[in-house]
């Protein structure tokens, strides 16, 4: 009988869904630390929602005739009970659903944030993935232009904290639903006259969601879209006052912006202020942050009517921009690497390492055996400043050897009780020497 070889196919991650490996994940964590401090400094509090939600939530919140609901959602039927579920494509709908479900607005307005993965079935390319991450900020129960301005000011400060350059602000107002209805009628009339110049998507949307045609990425249609009636010309007094309020706070804060009458956003729930932060440094995927006001959504999802505004940032795009501008982080290295040979020595090694961690140091204990020589190589490669060395002699004496790995000096014997102090002294002296050297 001939020997059969089974070929085991290598399993790969789903297309458009990325692993974030340690070098990158450390940069992500550093970025997340900066973001958390920034959010706290504006008084926003965290909320965590499930990644899977009932499909009708997104249909109702985002709108049936939108890119997301028409073609980008990962929806499936729960095999056990037939419930229709969707991997969340964005966070606002879930956040508002949670606020209603838990009656969060009963205790007053809420400043909230969340971060995590979102899922959209799009064509993967640079800056566009099927699993991507957003940091979302929502302010529920606020109706004035002040919160809109606060959101924009917040973003500007974060770009500053991250040292980002070349991020421009685009601003528009979508007015009220009545104002949009009047504009819509004229927009349909105008676009119908030029129907031959619309692409297939736009023809289909002409009577269902004509506003979205203004948002087209099809360059061939830009001329017709430029000539179309502008929503901003249909705004009434109240909407204009709100929009002026936002703009004067931006001017006070010295934040430059451009009014873009074609900025309509891809989701149905927006009204009044909408904005995007855009860069030219990332090619076609240049929008790093987008948001605006959505006064109707709480009621639309079954809550007591409450005004609201928010925004979401694309983490992958922001990180790409951050790193493009030199925003790299130094890897956090261990302070101490513990090498040991023999059974007694191993016991002492574990005790010494725990004692040092209790002191606040980062410690790698060698695992997996091997000669002193090979362990010392690993200690060196780990980037640690010091090695703790324990052999039979040290173990018998209840002491450890301490050896600098980066600077001069030989190995010294140290009693376990004072190890923390001696390590602190060594690390502190080295730091001082480094600082002196750089002056
Ligand atoms: P785009 O026009 O680029 O498709 P969008 O209007 O669909 O963006 P939003 O729903 O407003 O995006 O999401 C907010 C932010 O999330 C975007 O500005 C972007 O930075 C990021 N984002 C959206 N979709 C993706 C994706 N598929 N991959 C990576 N980031 C994304
Ligand atoms: Mg999109």
Tab-separated table of C-alpha atoms and ligand atoms in Angstrom:
chain	number	residue	atom	x	y	z
A	1	UNK	CA	0.000	0.000	0.000
A	2	UNK	CA	1.406	3.365	-0.955
A	3	UNK	CA	1.881	5.913	1.772
A	4	UNK	CA	-0.657	8.681	1.644
A	5	UNK	CA	0.487	12.164	2.485
A	6	UNK	CA	-2.128	14.416	3.982
A	7	UNK	CA	-1.642	18.013	3.016
A	8	UNK	CA	-2.794	20.251	5.793
A	9	UNK	CA	-3.809	23.579	4.419
A	10	UNK	CA	-2.484	26.572	6.309
A	11	UNK	CA	-5.281	28.516	7.891
A	12	UNK	CA	-5.342	32.225	7.268
A	13	UNK	CA	-7.175	35.121	8.855
A	14	UNK	CA	-10.315	36.260	7.042
A	15	UNK	CA	-9.511	38.669	4.190
A	16	UNK	CA	-9.559	42.266	5.381
A	17	UNK	CA	-9.287	41.251	9.043
A	18	UNK	CA	-5.814	41.797	10.437
A	19	UNK	CA	-3.691	40.382	13.211
A	20	UNK	CA	-1.961	43.107	15.153
A	21	UNK	CA	1.410	41.657	16.099
A	22	UNK	CA	3.324	42.645	19.263
A	23	UNK	CA	5.445	45.456	17.750
A	24	UNK	CA	2.298	47.073	16.381
A	25	UNK	CA	0.104	46.142	19.342
A	26	UNK	CA	2.502	47.992	21.655
A	27	UNK	CA	2.113	51.098	19.511
A	28	UNK	CA	-1.690	50.615	19.669
A	29	UNK	CA	-1.603	50.419	23.453
A	30	UNK	CA	0.512	53.534	23.679
A	31	UNK	CA	-1.943	55.302	21.381
A	32	UNK	CA	-4.873	54.065	23.486
A	33	UNK	CA	-3.223	55.425	26.652
A	34	UNK	CA	-2.956	58.871	25.066
A	35	UNK	CA	-6.573	58.650	23.920
A	36	UNK	CA	-7.874	57.601	27.335
A	37	UNK	CA	-6.119	60.517	29.066
A	38	UNK	CA	-7.495	62.868	26.444
A	39	UNK	CA	-11.087	61.604	26.877
A	40	UNK	CA	-10.852	61.841	30.637
A	41	UNK	CA	-9.618	65.412	30.384
A	42	UNK	CA	-12.966	66.293	28.736
A	43	UNK	CA	-15.048	64.361	31.248
A	44	UNK	CA	-16.149	61.511	28.937
A	45	UNK	CA	-16.885	58.142	30.545
A	46	UNK	CA	-16.414	54.685	29.055
A	47	UNK	CA	-19.205	52.387	27.932
A	48	UNK	CA	-18.798	48.920	26.395
A	49	UNK	CA	-21.462	47.452	24.161
A	50	UNK	CA	-21.722	43.973	22.615
A	51	UNK	CA	-20.118	43.396	19.223
A	52	UNK	CA	-23.211	41.564	17.962
A	53	UNK	CA	-26.580	43.321	17.883
A	54	UNK	CA	-30.034	42.533	16.464
A	55	UNK	CA	-29.984	43.407	12.742
A	56	UNK	CA	-33.061	45.681	12.920
A	57	UNK	CA	-31.118	48.066	15.182
A	58	UNK	CA	-28.775	49.053	12.361
A	59	UNK	CA	-31.480	49.099	9.702
A	60	UNK	CA	-33.490	51.497	11.813
A	61	UNK	CA	-30.605	53.684	12.962
A	62	UNK	CA	-28.365	53.903	9.912
A	63	UNK	CA	-31.089	53.765	7.253
A	64	UNK	CA	-32.116	51.110	4.711
A	65	UNK	CA	-30.741	52.986	1.710
A	66	UNK	CA	-27.144	53.450	2.814
A	67	UNK	CA	-23.899	51.751	1.773
A	68	UNK	CA	-23.598	50.136	5.171
A	69	UNK	CA	-27.045	48.557	5.333
A	70	UNK	CA	-27.321	47.768	1.625
A	71	UNK	CA	-24.023	46.019	1.161
A	72	UNK	CA	-21.531	46.212	4.020
A	73	UNK	CA	-23.094	44.416	6.997
A	74	UNK	CA	-22.042	41.007	8.258
A	75	UNK	CA	-25.483	39.677	9.047
A	76	UNK	CA	-26.463	36.125	9.855
A	77	UNK	CA	-29.170	34.046	11.388
A	78	UNK	CA	-28.497	32.604	14.830
A	79	UNK	CA	-28.437	28.881	14.075
A	80	UNK	CA	-30.068	28.086	17.403
A	81	UNK	CA	-33.044	30.419	17.504
A	82	UNK	CA	-33.246	32.017	14.074
A	83	UNK	CA	-32.689	35.529	15.406
A	84	UNK	CA	-31.236	37.955	12.836
A	85	UNK	CA	-27.917	39.300	14.084
A	86	UNK	CA	-25.236	41.647	12.753
A	87	UNK	CA	-21.605	42.306	13.646
A	88	UNK	CA	-21.691	45.986	14.512
A	89	UNK	CA	-20.602	48.200	11.583
A	90	UNK	CA	-20.416	51.277	13.837
A	91	UNK	CA	-21.019	52.172	17.476
A	92	UNK	CA	-23.536	55.011	17.649
A	93	UNK	CA	-26.595	52.791	17.176
A	94	UNK	CA	-25.477	50.393	19.937
A	95	UNK	CA	-24.543	53.207	22.287
A	96	UNK	CA	-27.922	54.889	21.886
A	97	UNK	CA	-29.681	51.527	22.232
A	98	UNK	CA	-27.807	50.915	25.491
A	99	UNK	CA	-28.587	54.400	26.816
A	100	UNK	CA	-32.304	53.862	26.155
A	101	UNK	CA	-32.361	50.312	27.503
A	102	UNK	CA	-30.696	51.352	30.763
A	103	UNK	CA	-32.576	54.663	31.062
A	104	UNK	CA	-29.250	56.469	31.289
A	105	UNK	CA	-30.755	59.807	30.306
A	106	UNK	CA	-33.058	59.792	33.333
A	107	UNK	CA	-30.116	61.004	35.417
A	108	UNK	CA	-29.190	63.771	32.996
A	109	UNK	CA	-27.121	64.259	29.883
A	110	UNK	CA	-24.295	61.797	29.257
A	111	UNK	CA	-20.809	62.169	27.833
A	112	UNK	CA	-19.712	58.700	26.676
A	113	UNK	CA	-16.975	56.977	24.711
A	114	UNK	CA	-16.162	53.482	23.499
A	115	UNK	CA	-13.536	51.838	21.358
A	116	UNK	CA	-13.258	48.545	19.612
A	117	UNK	CA	-13.647	46.610	16.388
A	118	UNK	CA	-16.294	47.365	13.764
A	119	UNK	CA	-17.133	45.192	10.748
A	120	UNK	CA	-17.981	46.195	7.191
A	121	UNK	CA	-17.842	44.045	4.092
A	122	UNK	CA	-15.879	46.421	1.874
A	123	UNK	CA	-13.093	45.918	-0.651
A	124	UNK	CA	-9.947	45.713	1.494
A	125	UNK	CA	-7.229	48.220	0.625
A	126	UNK	CA	-4.840	50.535	2.440
A	127	UNK	CA	-6.831	52.242	5.204
A	128	UNK	CA	-9.980	50.215	4.486
A	129	UNK	CA	-10.504	46.885	6.177
A	130	UNK	CA	-13.346	44.506	6.955
A	131	UNK	CA	-12.525	44.528	10.630
A	132	UNK	CA	-11.341	47.958	11.674
A	133	UNK	CA	-11.352	49.902	14.921
A	134	UNK	CA	-13.089	53.043	15.995
A	135	UNK	CA	-12.935	55.301	18.990
A	136	UNK	CA	-16.409	56.742	19.309
A	137	UNK	CA	-17.575	59.693	21.373
A	138	UNK	CA	-21.262	60.397	22.004
A	139	UNK	CA	-22.869	63.237	23.959
A	140	UNK	CA	-26.514	62.400	24.658
A	141	UNK	CA	-29.022	64.984	25.868
A	142	UNK	CA	-27.229	68.155	24.722
A	143	UNK	CA	-28.925	70.474	22.250
A	144	UNK	CA	-26.726	73.562	21.904
A	145	UNK	CA	-23.952	74.331	19.421
A	146	UNK	CA	-21.550	74.259	22.385
A	147	UNK	CA	-21.292	70.462	22.474
A	148	UNK	CA	-20.772	70.328	18.687
A	149	UNK	CA	-17.902	72.781	19.130
A	150	UNK	CA	-16.549	70.848	22.119
A	151	UNK	CA	-16.294	67.732	19.947
A	152	UNK	CA	-14.371	69.552	17.265
A	153	UNK	CA	-12.079	71.239	19.803
A	154	UNK	CA	-11.433	67.852	21.384
A	155	UNK	CA	-10.312	66.412	18.066
A	156	UNK	CA	-8.007	69.368	17.435
A	157	UNK	CA	-6.402	68.809	20.830
A	158	UNK	CA	-5.887	65.113	20.163
A	159	UNK	CA	-4.166	65.829	16.831
A	160	UNK	CA	-1.946	68.182	18.808
A	161	UNK	CA	-1.262	65.603	21.553
A	162	UNK	CA	-0.312	63.103	18.851
A	163	UNK	CA	1.760	65.613	16.915
A	164	UNK	CA	-0.338	65.111	13.776
A	165	UNK	CA	-0.048	67.646	11.006
A	166	UNK	CA	-2.057	68.159	7.846
A	167	UNK	CA	-5.449	67.233	9.271
A	168	UNK	CA	-8.043	69.678	7.956
A	169	UNK	CA	-11.570	70.253	9.196
A	170	UNK	CA	-14.539	70.203	6.840
A	171	UNK	CA	-17.852	71.410	8.155
A	172	UNK	CA	-21.445	71.539	6.973
A	173	UNK	CA	-24.957	71.759	8.307
A	174	UNK	CA	-27.711	69.383	7.221
A	175	UNK	CA	-30.417	71.520	8.849
A	176	UNK	CA	-33.682	70.028	10.081
A	177	UNK	CA	-35.751	67.290	8.494
A	178	UNK	CA	-38.235	69.861	7.098
A	179	UNK	CA	-35.392	71.809	5.524
A	180	UNK	CA	-33.965	68.623	4.076
A	181	UNK	CA	-37.376	67.696	2.662
A	182	UNK	CA	-37.630	71.009	0.763
A	183	UNK	CA	-34.092	70.629	-0.527
A	184	UNK	CA	-34.757	67.013	-1.439
A	185	UNK	CA	-37.636	67.937	-3.752
A	186	UNK	CA	-35.478	70.425	-5.629
A	187	UNK	CA	-32.519	68.066	-5.691
A	188	UNK	CA	-34.610	65.273	-7.227
A	189	UNK	CA	-35.981	67.689	-9.826
A	190	UNK	CA	-32.462	68.857	-10.725
A	191	UNK	CA	-30.896	65.400	-10.850
A	192	UNK	CA	-33.823	63.993	-12.856
A	193	UNK	CA	-33.111	66.588	-15.547
A	194	UNK	CA	-29.578	65.183	-15.753
A	195	UNK	CA	-30.356	61.521	-15.183
A	196	UNK	CA	-28.231	60.455	-18.171
A	197	UNK	CA	-25.156	61.697	-16.297
A	198	UNK	CA	-25.804	59.662	-13.140
A	199	UNK	CA	-24.157	56.314	-12.463
A	200	UNK	CA	-26.216	53.207	-11.690
A	201	UNK	CA	-26.012	53.582	-7.907
A	202	UNK	CA	-27.162	57.168	-8.124
A	203	UNK	CA	-30.053	56.400	-10.475
A	204	UNK	CA	-31.239	53.821	-8.001
A	205	UNK	CA	-30.970	56.308	-5.153
A	206	UNK	CA	-32.538	59.212	-6.978
A	207	UNK	CA	-35.924	58.707	-5.331
A	208	UNK	CA	-34.915	56.867	-2.175
A	209	UNK	CA	-31.872	58.744	-0.878
A	210	UNK	CA	-30.855	61.538	-3.265
A	211	UNK	CA	-28.781	63.319	-0.625
A	212	UNK	CA	-26.338	60.431	-0.713
A	213	UNK	CA	-25.678	61.109	-4.390
A	214	UNK	CA	-23.901	64.303	-3.298
A	215	UNK	CA	-21.514	62.117	-1.319
A	216	UNK	CA	-20.441	60.109	-4.371
A	217	UNK	CA	-16.834	58.994	-4.762
A	218	UNK	CA	-17.333	58.784	-8.556
A	219	UNK	CA	-15.195	61.580	-10.025
A	220	UNK	CA	-17.189	61.561	-13.282
A	221	UNK	CA	-20.176	62.857	-11.368
A	222	UNK	CA	-18.446	65.664	-9.532
A	223	UNK	CA	-19.416	68.330	-12.055
A	224	UNK	CA	-23.112	67.552	-11.843
A	225	UNK	CA	-22.959	67.272	-8.082
A	226	UNK	CA	-21.209	70.649	-7.823
A	227	UNK	CA	-24.017	72.255	-9.793
A	228	UNK	CA	-26.809	70.665	-7.740
A	229	UNK	CA	-28.922	72.712	-5.289
A	230	UNK	CA	-27.066	73.085	-1.988
A	231	UNK	CA	-28.706	72.050	1.242
A	232	UNK	CA	-27.063	74.922	3.062
A	233	UNK	CA	-29.137	77.388	1.002
A	234	UNK	CA	-32.322	75.832	2.432
A	235	UNK	CA	-31.492	76.302	6.099
A	236	UNK	CA	-33.977	78.280	8.182
A	237	UNK	CA	-33.227	80.827	10.864
A	238	UNK	CA	-32.858	78.380	13.755
A	239	UNK	CA	-30.539	76.035	11.896
A	240	UNK	CA	-28.433	78.960	10.745
A	241	UNK	CA	-28.194	80.276	14.294
A	242	UNK	CA	-27.021	76.890	15.522
A	243	UNK	CA	-24.470	76.670	12.723
A	244	UNK	CA	-23.232	80.211	13.457
A	245	UNK	CA	-22.917	79.275	17.129
A	246	UNK	CA	-20.631	76.375	16.276
A	247	UNK	CA	-18.567	78.504	13.929
A	248	UNK	CA	-18.032	81.353	16.366
A	249	UNK	CA	-16.768	78.949	19.041
A	250	UNK	CA	-14.389	77.448	16.478
A	251	UNK	CA	-13.148	80.907	15.522
A	252	UNK	CA	-12.613	81.789	19.198
A	253	UNK	CA	-10.527	78.655	19.583
A	254	UNK	CA	-8.539	79.477	16.448
A	255	UNK	CA	-9.540	76.304	14.616
A	256	UNK	CA	-9.512	76.762	10.841
A	257	UNK	CA	-12.230	75.017	8.829
A	258	UNK	CA	-13.712	74.862	5.374
A	259	UNK	CA	-17.438	74.717	4.756
A	260	UNK	CA	-18.086	71.871	2.354
A	261	UNK	CA	-21.713	71.971	1.140
A	262	UNK	CA	-21.335	68.476	-0.325
A	263	UNK	CA	-20.476	66.914	3.023
A	264	UNK	CA	-23.598	64.878	3.827
A	265	UNK	CA	-22.195	61.821	5.667
A	266	UNK	CA	-23.019	58.228	4.908
A	267	UNK	CA	-25.617	57.573	7.578
A	268	UNK	CA	-29.199	58.774	7.679
A	269	UNK	CA	-29.316	59.806	11.305
A	270	UNK	CA	-27.419	63.080	11.054
A	271	UNK	CA	-28.951	66.571	11.180
A	272	UNK	CA	-27.538	70.071	11.611
A	273	UNK	CA	-23.766	70.062	12.227
A	274	UNK	CA	-21.692	67.445	10.397
A	275	UNK	CA	-17.928	67.400	10.133
A	276	UNK	CA	-14.988	65.390	8.889
A	277	UNK	CA	-11.279	65.615	9.591
A	278	UNK	CA	-9.380	64.862	6.412
A	279	UNK	CA	-5.725	64.433	5.494
A	280	UNK	CA	-4.035	64.256	2.113
A	281	UNK	CA	-1.276	62.047	3.530
A	282	UNK	CA	-3.134	58.749	3.386
A	283	UNK	CA	-4.169	58.637	-0.260
A	284	UNK	CA	-7.805	57.920	-1.037
A	285	UNK	CA	-8.682	56.847	2.524
A	286	UNK	CA	-8.099	60.321	3.935
A	287	UNK	CA	-10.964	60.753	6.402
A	288	UNK	CA	-9.628	60.016	9.876
A	289	UNK	CA	-12.618	61.197	11.901
A	290	UNK	CA	-16.244	61.991	11.185
A	291	UNK	CA	-19.304	62.963	13.121
A	292	UNK	CA	-22.070	65.385	13.829
A	293	UNK	CA	-25.429	65.928	15.404
A	294	UNK	CA	-28.191	63.298	15.391
A	295	UNK	CA	-31.133	64.783	17.279
A	296	UNK	CA	-33.731	62.310	15.981
A	297	UNK	CA	-31.986	59.023	16.722
A	298	UNK	CA	-32.896	58.491	20.382
A	299	UNK	CA	-36.597	58.829	19.589
A	300	UNK	CA	-36.241	56.792	16.408
A	301	UNK	CA	-34.868	53.915	18.472
A	302	UNK	CA	-37.751	54.086	20.927
A	303	UNK	CA	-36.400	56.437	23.594
A	304	UNK	CA	-37.843	59.651	24.961
A	305	UNK	CA	-36.823	62.355	22.461
A	306	UNK	CA	-33.341	63.675	23.282
A	307	UNK	CA	-30.844	65.649	21.222
A	308	UNK	CA	-27.377	64.195	20.698
A	309	UNK	CA	-24.080	64.567	18.874
A	310	UNK	CA	-20.974	62.460	18.412
A	311	UNK	CA	-18.076	61.388	16.258
A	312	UNK	CA	-15.930	58.373	15.463
A	313	UNK	CA	-12.261	58.085	14.586
A	314	UNK	CA	-10.702	55.378	12.446
A	315	UNK	CA	-7.878	53.988	14.573
A	316	UNK	CA	-5.954	52.301	11.707
A	317	UNK	CA	-5.928	55.516	9.693
A	318	UNK	CA	-4.924	57.652	12.664
A	319	UNK	CA	-2.120	55.277	13.596
A	320	UNK	CA	-0.839	55.274	10.021
A	321	UNK	CA	-0.768	59.057	10.117
A	322	UNK	CA	0.831	59.137	13.543
A	323	UNK	CA	3.606	56.780	12.532
A	324	UNK	CA	4.069	58.595	9.226
A	325	UNK	CA	4.906	61.681	11.278
A	326	UNK	CA	7.456	59.809	13.404
A	327	UNK	CA	5.109	58.841	16.211
A	328	UNK	CA	6.941	55.654	17.066
A	329	UNK	CA	7.270	54.410	20.611
A	330	UNK	CA	10.253	52.913	22.306
A	331	UNK	CA	9.662	49.301	23.161
A	332	UNK	CA	9.188	48.712	26.876
A	333	UNK	CA	12.116	46.483	27.848
A	334	UNK	CA	12.440	44.369	30.988
A	335	UNK	CA	14.605	45.776	33.777
A	336	UNK	CA	15.957	42.430	34.887
A	337	UNK	CA	16.465	38.964	33.350
A	338	UNK	CA	16.841	36.089	35.800
A	339	UNK	CA	19.076	33.150	34.808
A	340	UNK	CA	19.430	30.049	36.949
A	341	UNK	CA	20.854	26.532	36.861
A	342	UNK	CA	19.788	23.672	39.132
A	343	UNK	CA	16.697	22.829	41.101
A	344	UNK	CA	17.490	24.865	44.211
A	345	UNK	CA	18.534	27.764	42.008
A	346	UNK	CA	15.224	27.666	40.132
A	347	UNK	CA	13.289	27.973	43.368
A	348	UNK	CA	15.335	30.943	44.428
A	349	UNK	CA	14.989	32.446	40.932
A	350	UNK	CA	11.200	32.429	41.230
A	351	UNK	CA	11.357	34.031	44.669
A	352	UNK	CA	13.830	36.677	43.548
A	353	UNK	CA	11.775	37.524	40.454
A	354	UNK	CA	8.550	37.859	42.456
A	355	UNK	CA	10.330	40.020	45.043
A	356	UNK	CA	11.562	42.342	42.293
A	357	UNK	CA	8.117	42.547	40.679
A	358	UNK	CA	6.692	43.408	44.073
A	359	UNK	CA	9.151	46.261	44.052
A	360	UNK	CA	7.753	47.464	40.721
A	361	UNK	CA	10.373	46.170	38.284
A	362	UNK	CA	9.689	44.382	34.987
A	363	UNK	CA	11.329	40.975	35.245
A	364	UNK	CA	11.779	38.122	32.776
A	365	UNK	CA	12.501	34.780	34.416
A	366	UNK	CA	14.336	32.378	32.156
A	367	UNK	CA	12.152	29.365	31.378
A	368	UNK	CA	13.091	26.254	29.468
A	369	UNK	CA	16.499	25.370	30.931
A	370	UNK	CA	19.815	25.446	29.052
A	371	UNK	CA	23.413	26.273	29.981
A	372	UNK	CA	24.402	29.505	31.706
A	373	UNK	CA	26.008	30.609	28.448
A	374	UNK	CA	22.857	30.187	26.372
A	375	UNK	CA	20.735	31.787	29.114
A	376	UNK	CA	23.062	34.797	29.264
A	377	UNK	CA	22.695	35.201	25.497
A	378	UNK	CA	18.922	35.356	25.941
A	379	UNK	CA	19.343	37.803	28.824
A	380	UNK	CA	21.418	40.047	26.597
A	381	UNK	CA	18.972	39.813	23.699
A	382	UNK	CA	16.038	40.668	25.964
A	383	UNK	CA	17.294	44.231	26.294
A	384	UNK	CA	17.241	44.060	30.119
A	385	UNK	CA	19.653	46.302	32.035
A	386	UNK	CA	20.584	43.732	34.650
A	387	UNK	CA	20.872	39.970	34.986
A	388	UNK	CA	20.203	38.139	38.216
A	389	UNK	CA	22.390	35.025	38.128
A	390	UNK	CA	21.724	32.054	40.409
A	391	UNK	CA	23.817	28.868	40.492
A	392	UNK	CA	24.320	26.201	43.141
A	393	UNK	CA	26.677	28.402	45.184
A	394	UNK	CA	24.285	31.327	45.302
A	395	UNK	CA	21.353	29.032	46.050
A	396	UNK	CA	23.197	27.467	48.964
A	397	UNK	CA	23.972	30.901	50.400
A	398	UNK	CA	20.462	32.256	49.755
A	399	UNK	CA	22.023	35.034	47.719
A	400	UNK	CA	21.950	36.025	44.051
A	401	UNK	CA	24.526	37.334	41.592
A	402	UNK	CA	23.722	40.711	40.045
A	403	UNK	CA	25.380	41.615	36.756
A	404	UNK	CA	25.019	44.735	34.613
A	405	UNK	CA	24.262	43.781	31.003
A	406	UNK	CA	24.697	47.177	29.370
A	407	UNK	CA	27.291	49.111	31.330
A	408	UNK	CA	30.642	48.431	32.968
A	409	UNK	CA	31.084	46.569	36.257
A	410	UNK	CA	31.286	42.928	37.258
A	411	UNK	CA	28.985	40.561	39.023
A	412	UNK	CA	28.290	41.185	42.705
A	413	UNK	CA	26.673	38.991	45.347
A	414	UNK	CA	23.507	40.396	46.894
A	415	UNK	CA	21.325	39.021	49.680
A	416	UNK	CA	17.701	38.464	48.677
A	417	UNK	CA	16.404	40.824	51.376
A	418	UNK	CA	18.193	43.830	49.871
A	419	UNK	CA	17.960	42.851	46.184
A	420	UNK	CA	15.200	45.378	45.403
A	421	UNK	CA	17.178	48.250	46.889
A	422	UNK	CA	20.385	47.303	45.104
A	423	UNK	CA	18.593	46.886	41.743
A	424	UNK	CA	16.934	50.272	42.231
A	425	UNK	CA	20.302	51.827	42.934
A	426	UNK	CA	21.895	50.244	39.840
A	427	UNK	CA	19.065	51.275	37.520
A	428	UNK	CA	18.880	54.753	38.984
A	429	UNK	CA	22.650	55.329	38.679
A	430	UNK	CA	22.582	54.174	35.058
A	431	UNK	CA	19.737	56.519	34.272
A	432	UNK	CA	21.665	59.399	35.814
A	433	UNK	CA	24.783	58.553	33.830
A	434	UNK	CA	22.716	58.439	30.635
A	435	UNK	CA	21.193	61.829	31.411
A	436	UNK	CA	24.591	63.312	32.238
A	437	UNK	CA	25.944	61.978	28.975
A	438	UNK	CA	23.231	63.641	26.941
A	439	UNK	CA	23.660	67.118	28.456
B	1	LIG	P1	-15.482	56.194	4.151
B	1	LIG	O1	-16.114	57.329	3.414
B	1	LIG	O2	-13.978	56.240	4.174
B	1	LIG	O3	-16.026	54.864	3.736
B	1	LIG	P2	-17.399	56.326	6.262
B	1	LIG	O4	-18.111	57.611	6.063
B	1	LIG	O5	-18.028	55.064	5.805
B	1	LIG	O6	-15.899	56.415	5.676
B	1	LIG	P3	-17.811	56.452	9.121
B	1	LIG	O7	-18.941	55.518	9.144
B	1	LIG	O8	-18.060	57.885	9.275
B	1	LIG	O9	-16.958	56.188	7.786
B	1	LIG	O10	-16.715	55.974	10.174
B	1	LIG	C1	-15.865	56.889	10.870
B	1	LIG	C2	-14.408	56.632	10.552
B	1	LIG	O11	-14.076	55.258	10.649
B	1	LIG	C3	-14.002	56.984	9.139
B	1	LIG	O12	-13.753	58.362	9.014
B	1	LIG	C4	-12.744	56.175	8.958
B	1	LIG	O13	-11.635	56.832	9.563
B	1	LIG	C5	-13.049	54.920	9.732
B	1	LIG	N1	-13.486	53.844	8.820
B	1	LIG	C6	-14.705	53.668	8.265
B	1	LIG	N2	-14.745	52.543	7.521
B	1	LIG	C7	-13.503	51.990	7.619
B	1	LIG	C8	-12.893	50.801	7.101
B	1	LIG	N3	-13.578	49.939	6.357
B	1	LIG	N4	-11.598	50.542	7.415
B	1	LIG	C9	-10.887	51.393	8.190
B	1	LIG	N5	-11.408	52.520	8.718
B	1	LIG	C10	-12.697	52.822	8.441
B	2	LIG	MG1	-17.771	53.758	4.168
